[in-house]
mmCIF file of C-alpha atoms in Angstrom:
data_model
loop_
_atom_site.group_PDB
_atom_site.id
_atom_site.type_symbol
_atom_site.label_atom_id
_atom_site.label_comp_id
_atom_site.label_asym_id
_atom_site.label_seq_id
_atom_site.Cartn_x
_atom_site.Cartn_y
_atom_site.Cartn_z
ATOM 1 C CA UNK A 1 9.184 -2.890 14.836
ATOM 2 C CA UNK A 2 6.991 -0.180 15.971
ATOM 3 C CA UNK A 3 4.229 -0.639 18.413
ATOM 4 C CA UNK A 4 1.286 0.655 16.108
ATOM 5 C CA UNK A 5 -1.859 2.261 17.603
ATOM 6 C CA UNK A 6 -4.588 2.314 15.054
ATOM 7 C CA UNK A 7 -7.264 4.242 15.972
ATOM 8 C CA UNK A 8 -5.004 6.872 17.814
ATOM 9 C CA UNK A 9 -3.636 8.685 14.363
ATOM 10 C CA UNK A 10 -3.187 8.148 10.678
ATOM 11 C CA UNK A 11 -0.104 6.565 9.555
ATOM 12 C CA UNK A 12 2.084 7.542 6.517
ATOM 13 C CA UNK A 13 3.353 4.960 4.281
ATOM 14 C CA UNK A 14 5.872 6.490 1.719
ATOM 15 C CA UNK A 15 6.088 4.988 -1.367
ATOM 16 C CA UNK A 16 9.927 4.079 -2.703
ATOM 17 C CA UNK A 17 9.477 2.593 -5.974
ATOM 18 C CA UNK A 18 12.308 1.163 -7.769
ATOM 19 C CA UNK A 19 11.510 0.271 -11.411
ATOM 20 C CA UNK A 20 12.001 2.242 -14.386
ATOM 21 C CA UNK A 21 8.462 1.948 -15.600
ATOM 22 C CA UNK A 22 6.394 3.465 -12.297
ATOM 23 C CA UNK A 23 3.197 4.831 -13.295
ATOM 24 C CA UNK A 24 3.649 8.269 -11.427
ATOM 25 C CA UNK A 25 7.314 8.782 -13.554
ATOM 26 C CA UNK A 26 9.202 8.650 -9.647
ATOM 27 C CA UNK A 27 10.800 5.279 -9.957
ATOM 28 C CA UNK A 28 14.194 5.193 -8.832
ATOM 29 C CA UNK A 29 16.569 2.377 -10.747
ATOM 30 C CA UNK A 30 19.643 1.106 -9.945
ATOM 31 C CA UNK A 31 20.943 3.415 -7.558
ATOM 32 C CA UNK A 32 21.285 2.533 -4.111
ATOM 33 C CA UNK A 33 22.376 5.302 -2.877
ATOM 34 C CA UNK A 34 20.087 8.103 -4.226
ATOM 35 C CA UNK A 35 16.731 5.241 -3.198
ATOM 36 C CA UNK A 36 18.483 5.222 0.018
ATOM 37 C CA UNK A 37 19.045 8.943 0.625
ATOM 38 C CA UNK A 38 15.240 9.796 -0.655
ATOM 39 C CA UNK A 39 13.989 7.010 1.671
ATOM 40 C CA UNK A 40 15.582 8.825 4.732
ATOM 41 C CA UNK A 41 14.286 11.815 3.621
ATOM 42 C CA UNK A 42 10.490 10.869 3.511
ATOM 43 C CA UNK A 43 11.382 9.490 7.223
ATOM 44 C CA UNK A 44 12.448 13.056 8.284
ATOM 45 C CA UNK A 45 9.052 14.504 6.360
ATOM 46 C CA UNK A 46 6.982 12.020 8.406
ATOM 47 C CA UNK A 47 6.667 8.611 7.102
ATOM 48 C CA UNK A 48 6.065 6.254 9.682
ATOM 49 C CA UNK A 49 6.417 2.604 7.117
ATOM 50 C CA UNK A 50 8.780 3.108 4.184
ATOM 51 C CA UNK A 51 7.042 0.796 1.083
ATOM 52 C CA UNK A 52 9.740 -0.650 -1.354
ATOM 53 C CA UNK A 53 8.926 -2.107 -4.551
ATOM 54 C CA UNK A 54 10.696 -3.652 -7.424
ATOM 55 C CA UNK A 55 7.937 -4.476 -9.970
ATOM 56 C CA UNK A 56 5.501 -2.078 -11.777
ATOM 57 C CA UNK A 57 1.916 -2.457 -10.857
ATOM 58 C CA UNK A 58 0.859 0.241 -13.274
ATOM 59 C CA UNK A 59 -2.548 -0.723 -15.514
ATOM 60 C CA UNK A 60 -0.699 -2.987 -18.316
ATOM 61 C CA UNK A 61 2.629 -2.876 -16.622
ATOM 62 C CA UNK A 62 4.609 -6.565 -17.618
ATOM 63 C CA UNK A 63 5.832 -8.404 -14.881
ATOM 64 C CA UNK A 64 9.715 -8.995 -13.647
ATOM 65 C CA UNK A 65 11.332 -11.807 -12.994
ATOM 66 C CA UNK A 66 12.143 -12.915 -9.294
ATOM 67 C CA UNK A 67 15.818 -12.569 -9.801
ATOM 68 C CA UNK A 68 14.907 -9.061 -10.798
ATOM 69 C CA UNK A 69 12.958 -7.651 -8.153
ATOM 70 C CA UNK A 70 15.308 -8.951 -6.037
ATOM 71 C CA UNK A 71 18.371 -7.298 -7.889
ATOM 72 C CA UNK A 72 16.258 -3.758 -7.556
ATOM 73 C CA UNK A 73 14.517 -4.183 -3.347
ATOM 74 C CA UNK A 74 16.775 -6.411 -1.664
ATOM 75 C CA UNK A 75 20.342 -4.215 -1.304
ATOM 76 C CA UNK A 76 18.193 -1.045 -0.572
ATOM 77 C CA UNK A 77 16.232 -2.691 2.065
ATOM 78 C CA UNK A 78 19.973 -4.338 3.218
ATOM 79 C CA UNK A 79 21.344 -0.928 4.014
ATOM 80 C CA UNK A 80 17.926 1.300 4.887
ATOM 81 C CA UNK A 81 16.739 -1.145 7.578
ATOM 82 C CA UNK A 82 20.256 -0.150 9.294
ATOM 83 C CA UNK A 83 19.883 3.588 8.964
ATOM 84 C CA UNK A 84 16.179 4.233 9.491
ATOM 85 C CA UNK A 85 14.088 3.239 12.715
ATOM 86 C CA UNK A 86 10.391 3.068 11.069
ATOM 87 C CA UNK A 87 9.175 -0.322 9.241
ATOM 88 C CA UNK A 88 10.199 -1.579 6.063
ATOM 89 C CA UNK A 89 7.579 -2.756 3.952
ATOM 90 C CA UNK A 90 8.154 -4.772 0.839
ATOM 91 C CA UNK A 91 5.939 -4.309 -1.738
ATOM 92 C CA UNK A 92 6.170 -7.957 -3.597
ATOM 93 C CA UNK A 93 3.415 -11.038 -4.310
ATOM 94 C CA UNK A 94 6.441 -13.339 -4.863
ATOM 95 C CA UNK A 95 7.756 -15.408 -1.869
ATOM 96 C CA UNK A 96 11.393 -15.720 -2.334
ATOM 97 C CA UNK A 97 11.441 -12.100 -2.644
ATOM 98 C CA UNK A 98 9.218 -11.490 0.725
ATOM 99 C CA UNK A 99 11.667 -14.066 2.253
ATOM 100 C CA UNK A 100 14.527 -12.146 1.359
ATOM 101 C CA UNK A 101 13.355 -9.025 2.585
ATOM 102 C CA UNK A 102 12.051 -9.886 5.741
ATOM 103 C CA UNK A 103 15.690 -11.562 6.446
ATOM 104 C CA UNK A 104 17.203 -8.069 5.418
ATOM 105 C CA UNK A 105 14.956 -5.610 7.372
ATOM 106 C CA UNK A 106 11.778 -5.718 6.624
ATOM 107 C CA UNK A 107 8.900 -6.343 8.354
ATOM 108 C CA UNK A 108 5.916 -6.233 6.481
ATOM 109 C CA UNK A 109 4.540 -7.808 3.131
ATOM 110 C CA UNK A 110 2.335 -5.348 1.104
ATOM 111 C CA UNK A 111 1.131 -8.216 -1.365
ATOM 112 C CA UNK A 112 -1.546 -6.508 -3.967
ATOM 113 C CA UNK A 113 -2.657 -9.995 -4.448
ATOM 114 C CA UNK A 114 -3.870 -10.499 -1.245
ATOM 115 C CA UNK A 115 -0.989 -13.498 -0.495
ATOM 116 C CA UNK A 116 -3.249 -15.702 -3.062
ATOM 117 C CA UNK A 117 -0.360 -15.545 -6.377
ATOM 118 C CA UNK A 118 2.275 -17.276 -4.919
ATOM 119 C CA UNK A 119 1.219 -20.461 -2.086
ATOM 120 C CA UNK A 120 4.617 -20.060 -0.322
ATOM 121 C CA UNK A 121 4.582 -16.261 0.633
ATOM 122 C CA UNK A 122 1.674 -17.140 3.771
ATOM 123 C CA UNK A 123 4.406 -18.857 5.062
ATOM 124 C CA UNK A 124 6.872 -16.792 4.797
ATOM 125 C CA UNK A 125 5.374 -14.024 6.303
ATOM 126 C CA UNK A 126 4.221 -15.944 9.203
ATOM 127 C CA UNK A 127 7.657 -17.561 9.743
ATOM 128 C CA UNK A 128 8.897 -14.202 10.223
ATOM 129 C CA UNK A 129 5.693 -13.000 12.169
ATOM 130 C CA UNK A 130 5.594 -9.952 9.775
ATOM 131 C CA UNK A 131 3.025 -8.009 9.167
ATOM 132 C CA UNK A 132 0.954 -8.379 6.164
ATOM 133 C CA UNK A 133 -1.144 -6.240 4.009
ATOM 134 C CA UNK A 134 -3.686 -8.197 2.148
ATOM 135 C CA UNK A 135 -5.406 -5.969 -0.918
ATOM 136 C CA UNK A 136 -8.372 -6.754 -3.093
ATOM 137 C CA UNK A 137 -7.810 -6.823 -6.579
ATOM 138 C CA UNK A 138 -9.849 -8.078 -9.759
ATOM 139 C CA UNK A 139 -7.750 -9.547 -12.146
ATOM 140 C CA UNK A 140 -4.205 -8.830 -13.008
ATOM 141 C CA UNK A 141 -1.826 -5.621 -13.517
ATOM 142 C CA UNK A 142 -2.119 -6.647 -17.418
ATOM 143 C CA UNK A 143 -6.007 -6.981 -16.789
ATOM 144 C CA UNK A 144 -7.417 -5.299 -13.956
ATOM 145 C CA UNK A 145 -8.556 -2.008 -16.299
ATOM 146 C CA UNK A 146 -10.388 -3.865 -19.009
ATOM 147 C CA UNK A 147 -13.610 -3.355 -18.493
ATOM 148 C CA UNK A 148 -13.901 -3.966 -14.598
ATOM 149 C CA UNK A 149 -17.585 -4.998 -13.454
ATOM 150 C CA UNK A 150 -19.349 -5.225 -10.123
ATOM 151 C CA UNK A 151 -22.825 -5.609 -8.855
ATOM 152 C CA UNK A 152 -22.374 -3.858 -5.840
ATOM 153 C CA UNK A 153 -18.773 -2.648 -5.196
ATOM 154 C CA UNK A 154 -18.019 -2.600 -1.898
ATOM 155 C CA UNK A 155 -19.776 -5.483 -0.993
ATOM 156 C CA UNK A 156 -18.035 -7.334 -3.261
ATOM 157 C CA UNK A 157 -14.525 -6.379 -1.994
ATOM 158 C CA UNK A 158 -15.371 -7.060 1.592
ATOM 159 C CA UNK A 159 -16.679 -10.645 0.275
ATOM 160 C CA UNK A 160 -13.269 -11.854 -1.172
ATOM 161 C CA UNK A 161 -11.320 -9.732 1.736
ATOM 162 C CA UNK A 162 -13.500 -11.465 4.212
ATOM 163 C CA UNK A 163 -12.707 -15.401 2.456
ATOM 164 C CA UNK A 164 -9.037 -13.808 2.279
ATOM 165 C CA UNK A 165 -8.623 -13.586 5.452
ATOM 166 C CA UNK A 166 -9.961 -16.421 7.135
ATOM 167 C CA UNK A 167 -7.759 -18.325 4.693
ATOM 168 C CA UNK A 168 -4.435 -16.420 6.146
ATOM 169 C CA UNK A 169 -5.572 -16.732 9.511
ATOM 170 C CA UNK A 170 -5.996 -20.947 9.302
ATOM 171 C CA UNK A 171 -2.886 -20.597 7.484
ATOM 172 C CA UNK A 172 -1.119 -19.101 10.475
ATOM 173 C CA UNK A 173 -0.959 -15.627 9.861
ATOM 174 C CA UNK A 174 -2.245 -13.859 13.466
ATOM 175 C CA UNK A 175 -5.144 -11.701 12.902
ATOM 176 C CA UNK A 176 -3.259 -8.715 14.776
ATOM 177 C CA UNK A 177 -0.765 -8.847 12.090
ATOM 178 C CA UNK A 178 -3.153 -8.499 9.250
ATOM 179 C CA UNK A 179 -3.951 -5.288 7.705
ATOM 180 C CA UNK A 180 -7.016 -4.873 4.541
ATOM 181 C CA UNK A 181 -6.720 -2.777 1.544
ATOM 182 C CA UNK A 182 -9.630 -1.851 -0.796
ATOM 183 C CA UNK A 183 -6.990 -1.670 -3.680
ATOM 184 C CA UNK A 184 -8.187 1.872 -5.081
ATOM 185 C CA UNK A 185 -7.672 1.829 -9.195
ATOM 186 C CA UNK A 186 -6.971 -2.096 -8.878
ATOM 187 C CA UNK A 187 -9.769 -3.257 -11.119
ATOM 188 C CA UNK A 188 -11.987 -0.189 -10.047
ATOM 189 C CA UNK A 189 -13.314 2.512 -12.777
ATOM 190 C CA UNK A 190 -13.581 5.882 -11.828
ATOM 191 C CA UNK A 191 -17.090 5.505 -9.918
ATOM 192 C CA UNK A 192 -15.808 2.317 -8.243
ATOM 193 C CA UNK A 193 -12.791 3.509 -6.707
ATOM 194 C CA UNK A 194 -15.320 7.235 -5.315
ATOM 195 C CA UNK A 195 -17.312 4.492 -4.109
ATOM 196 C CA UNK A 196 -14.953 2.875 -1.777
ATOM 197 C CA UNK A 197 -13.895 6.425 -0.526
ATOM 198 C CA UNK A 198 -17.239 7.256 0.174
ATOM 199 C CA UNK A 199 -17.894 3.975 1.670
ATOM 200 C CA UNK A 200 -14.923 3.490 3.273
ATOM 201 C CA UNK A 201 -15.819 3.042 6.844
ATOM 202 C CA UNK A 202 -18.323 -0.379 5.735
ATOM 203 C CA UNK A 203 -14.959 -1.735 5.963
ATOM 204 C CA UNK A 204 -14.104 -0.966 9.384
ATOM 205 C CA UNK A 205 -16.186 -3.871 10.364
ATOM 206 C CA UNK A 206 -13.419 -6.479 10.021
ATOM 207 C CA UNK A 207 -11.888 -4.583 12.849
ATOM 208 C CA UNK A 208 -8.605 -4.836 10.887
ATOM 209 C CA UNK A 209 -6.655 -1.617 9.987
ATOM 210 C CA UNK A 210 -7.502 0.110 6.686
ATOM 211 C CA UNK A 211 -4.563 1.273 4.182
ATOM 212 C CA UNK A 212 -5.633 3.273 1.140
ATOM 213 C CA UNK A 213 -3.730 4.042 -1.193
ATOM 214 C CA UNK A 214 -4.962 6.636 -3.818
ATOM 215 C CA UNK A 215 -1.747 8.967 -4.125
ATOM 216 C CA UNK A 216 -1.554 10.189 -7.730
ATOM 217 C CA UNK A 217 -3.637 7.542 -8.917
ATOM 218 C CA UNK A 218 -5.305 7.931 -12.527
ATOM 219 C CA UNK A 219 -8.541 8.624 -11.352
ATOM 220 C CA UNK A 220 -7.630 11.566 -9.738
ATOM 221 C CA UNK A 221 -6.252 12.221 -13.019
ATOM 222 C CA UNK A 222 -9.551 11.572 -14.854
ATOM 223 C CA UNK A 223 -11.027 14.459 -12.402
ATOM 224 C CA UNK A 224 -8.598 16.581 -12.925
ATOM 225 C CA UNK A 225 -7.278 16.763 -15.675
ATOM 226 C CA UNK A 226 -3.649 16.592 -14.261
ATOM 227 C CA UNK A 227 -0.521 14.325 -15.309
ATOM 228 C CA UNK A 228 0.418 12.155 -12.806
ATOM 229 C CA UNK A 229 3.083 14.050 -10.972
ATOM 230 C CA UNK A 230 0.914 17.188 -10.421
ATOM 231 C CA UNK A 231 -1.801 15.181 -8.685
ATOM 232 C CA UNK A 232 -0.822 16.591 -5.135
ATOM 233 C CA UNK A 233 -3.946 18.427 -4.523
ATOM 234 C CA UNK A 234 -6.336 16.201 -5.501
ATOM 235 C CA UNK A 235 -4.739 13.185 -3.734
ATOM 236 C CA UNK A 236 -4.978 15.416 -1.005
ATOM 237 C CA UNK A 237 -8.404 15.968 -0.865
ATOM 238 C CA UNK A 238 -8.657 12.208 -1.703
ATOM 239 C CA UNK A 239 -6.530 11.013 1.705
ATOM 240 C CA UNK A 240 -8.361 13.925 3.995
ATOM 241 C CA UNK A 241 -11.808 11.663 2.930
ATOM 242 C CA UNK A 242 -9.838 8.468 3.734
ATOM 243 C CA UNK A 243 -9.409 9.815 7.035
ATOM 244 C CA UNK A 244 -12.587 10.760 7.743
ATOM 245 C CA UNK A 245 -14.226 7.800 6.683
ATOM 246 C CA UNK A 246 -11.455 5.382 8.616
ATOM 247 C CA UNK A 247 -8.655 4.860 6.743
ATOM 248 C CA UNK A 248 -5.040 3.958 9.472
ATOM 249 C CA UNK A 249 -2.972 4.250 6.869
ATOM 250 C CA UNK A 250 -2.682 6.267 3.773
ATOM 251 C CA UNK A 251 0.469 5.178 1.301
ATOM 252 C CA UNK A 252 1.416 7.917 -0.428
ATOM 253 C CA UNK A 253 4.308 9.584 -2.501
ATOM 254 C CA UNK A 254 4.599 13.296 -1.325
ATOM 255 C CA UNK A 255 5.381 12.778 2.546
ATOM 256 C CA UNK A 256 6.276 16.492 3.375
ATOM 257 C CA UNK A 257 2.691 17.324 1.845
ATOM 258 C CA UNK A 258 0.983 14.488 3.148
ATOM 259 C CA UNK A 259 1.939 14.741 6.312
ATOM 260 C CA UNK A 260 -0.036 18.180 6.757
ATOM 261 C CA UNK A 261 -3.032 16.545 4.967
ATOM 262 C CA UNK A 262 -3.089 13.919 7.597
ATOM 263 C CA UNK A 263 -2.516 16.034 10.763
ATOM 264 C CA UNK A 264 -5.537 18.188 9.610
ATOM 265 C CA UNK A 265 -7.478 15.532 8.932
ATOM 266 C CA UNK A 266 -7.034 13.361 12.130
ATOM 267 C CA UNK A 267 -7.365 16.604 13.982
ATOM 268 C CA UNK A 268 -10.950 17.383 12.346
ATOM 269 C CA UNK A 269 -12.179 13.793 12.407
ATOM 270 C CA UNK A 270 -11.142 12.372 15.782
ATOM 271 C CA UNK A 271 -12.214 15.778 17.444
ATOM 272 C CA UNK A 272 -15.597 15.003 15.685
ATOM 273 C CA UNK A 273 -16.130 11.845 17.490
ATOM 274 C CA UNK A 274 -15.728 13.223 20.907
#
């Protein structure tokens, strides 16, 4: 798997969802070859970790079985990890489904639960010394949007991220294999989610690398005024402030675009702290 340097450049995680019911209308389902062929692509745009998932985590979406998130990740993953040098991530909180991936490819766990839904998936991920991407959320995808409350925002996601992981790391998961995520529009309103932007580099404290994710997300939407697939512009100006306020990897769906974004970005920021 790639050697990452955080702290020397951005990296690009492209998104590759494959469900029929993604929030930003780009879900690719049942077809192999076409998730395949736009996964390379995003690899030739820039993407340096290629993020696969099989289950919705839109606001309301309804879960999928194992079986099926399986059916939908596991034989594009099969045939990707042999055609593609960057990472595979697998965008899952189930354990048989992380266990499957990592045997096929992959070698990362992007778990929006922060490993905490299913008991089993710590060890998985450690039995395959993967990577894992541990995210805050409040609540559930049929949950997380009604009504979200917090005291103080930030401090409250770096208080479960910090009991999060300590609890990986006595589990066995190596602390140089962990990586945080704020979990932008994951139980946030519109003023949480600026918040964390604003505040991202509080976060930077763990001395773990930060992923955001904000690409096309509905509060750029509630800014904007634009439907989800038109949100290039503002997600841009969204992952330029990630970078400037810390972020070491920004998942996103429009890698040819992105990849500009970040270039400028790392350019202006890490130039700034010379």
């Amino acid at each position: 798997m790639t050697d990452f340097k955080f702290g020397s450049r951005t990296y690009i995680m492209g998104i590759l969802n494959v469900t029929p019911d993604s929030f930003s209308g780009d879900g690719i389902y049942q077809d192999v070859d076409r998730a395949v062929s736009i996964a390379e692509g995003m690899v030739e745009d820039g993407a340096d970790i290629i993020d696969i998932g099989g289950e919705s985590t839109r606001p309301g979406a309804e879960p999928v079985t194992t079986e099926e998130e399986i059916k939908r990740t596991i034989p594009i993953i099969k045939r990707l990890s042999k055609r593609i040098s960057v990472p595979i991530s697998i965008d899952t909180a189930k354990s048989e489904v992380a266990r499957l991936a990592l045997e096929n490819g992959a070698s990362i766990v992007n778990d929006i639960t922060g490993l905490e839904s299913d008991p089993e998936i710590i060890d998985v991920a450690k039995g395959f010394n993967a990577k894992v991407v541990l995210m805050h959320i409040k609540g559930t995808p049929q949950t997380m949007q009604h009504s979200p409350n917090y005291g103080n925002v930030v401090q409250e996601i770096k208080e479960k991220l910090k009991i999060i992981i300590e609890k990986s790391i006595i589990r066995g998961i190596k602390k140089e294999n962990i990586i945080i995520d704020p979990g932008i529009g994951f139980g946030k309103t519109l003023e949480h989610n600026l918040q964390i932007l604003n505040r991202l580099s509080e976060f930077k404290e763990f001395k773990l690398p930060v992923l955001i994710g904000t690409s096309r997300k509905s509060f750029i939407g509630k800014l904007t005024g634009a439907k989800s697939d038109k949100r290039q512009f503002g997600t841009a100006a969204s992952v330029a402030i990630a970078i400037k306020n810390g972020a070491d990897i920004v998942r996103v769906h429009d890698v040819k675009e992105m990849k500009q974004v970040v270039m400028v970005a790392d350019a202006i920021s890490r130039n700034g702290e010379k």
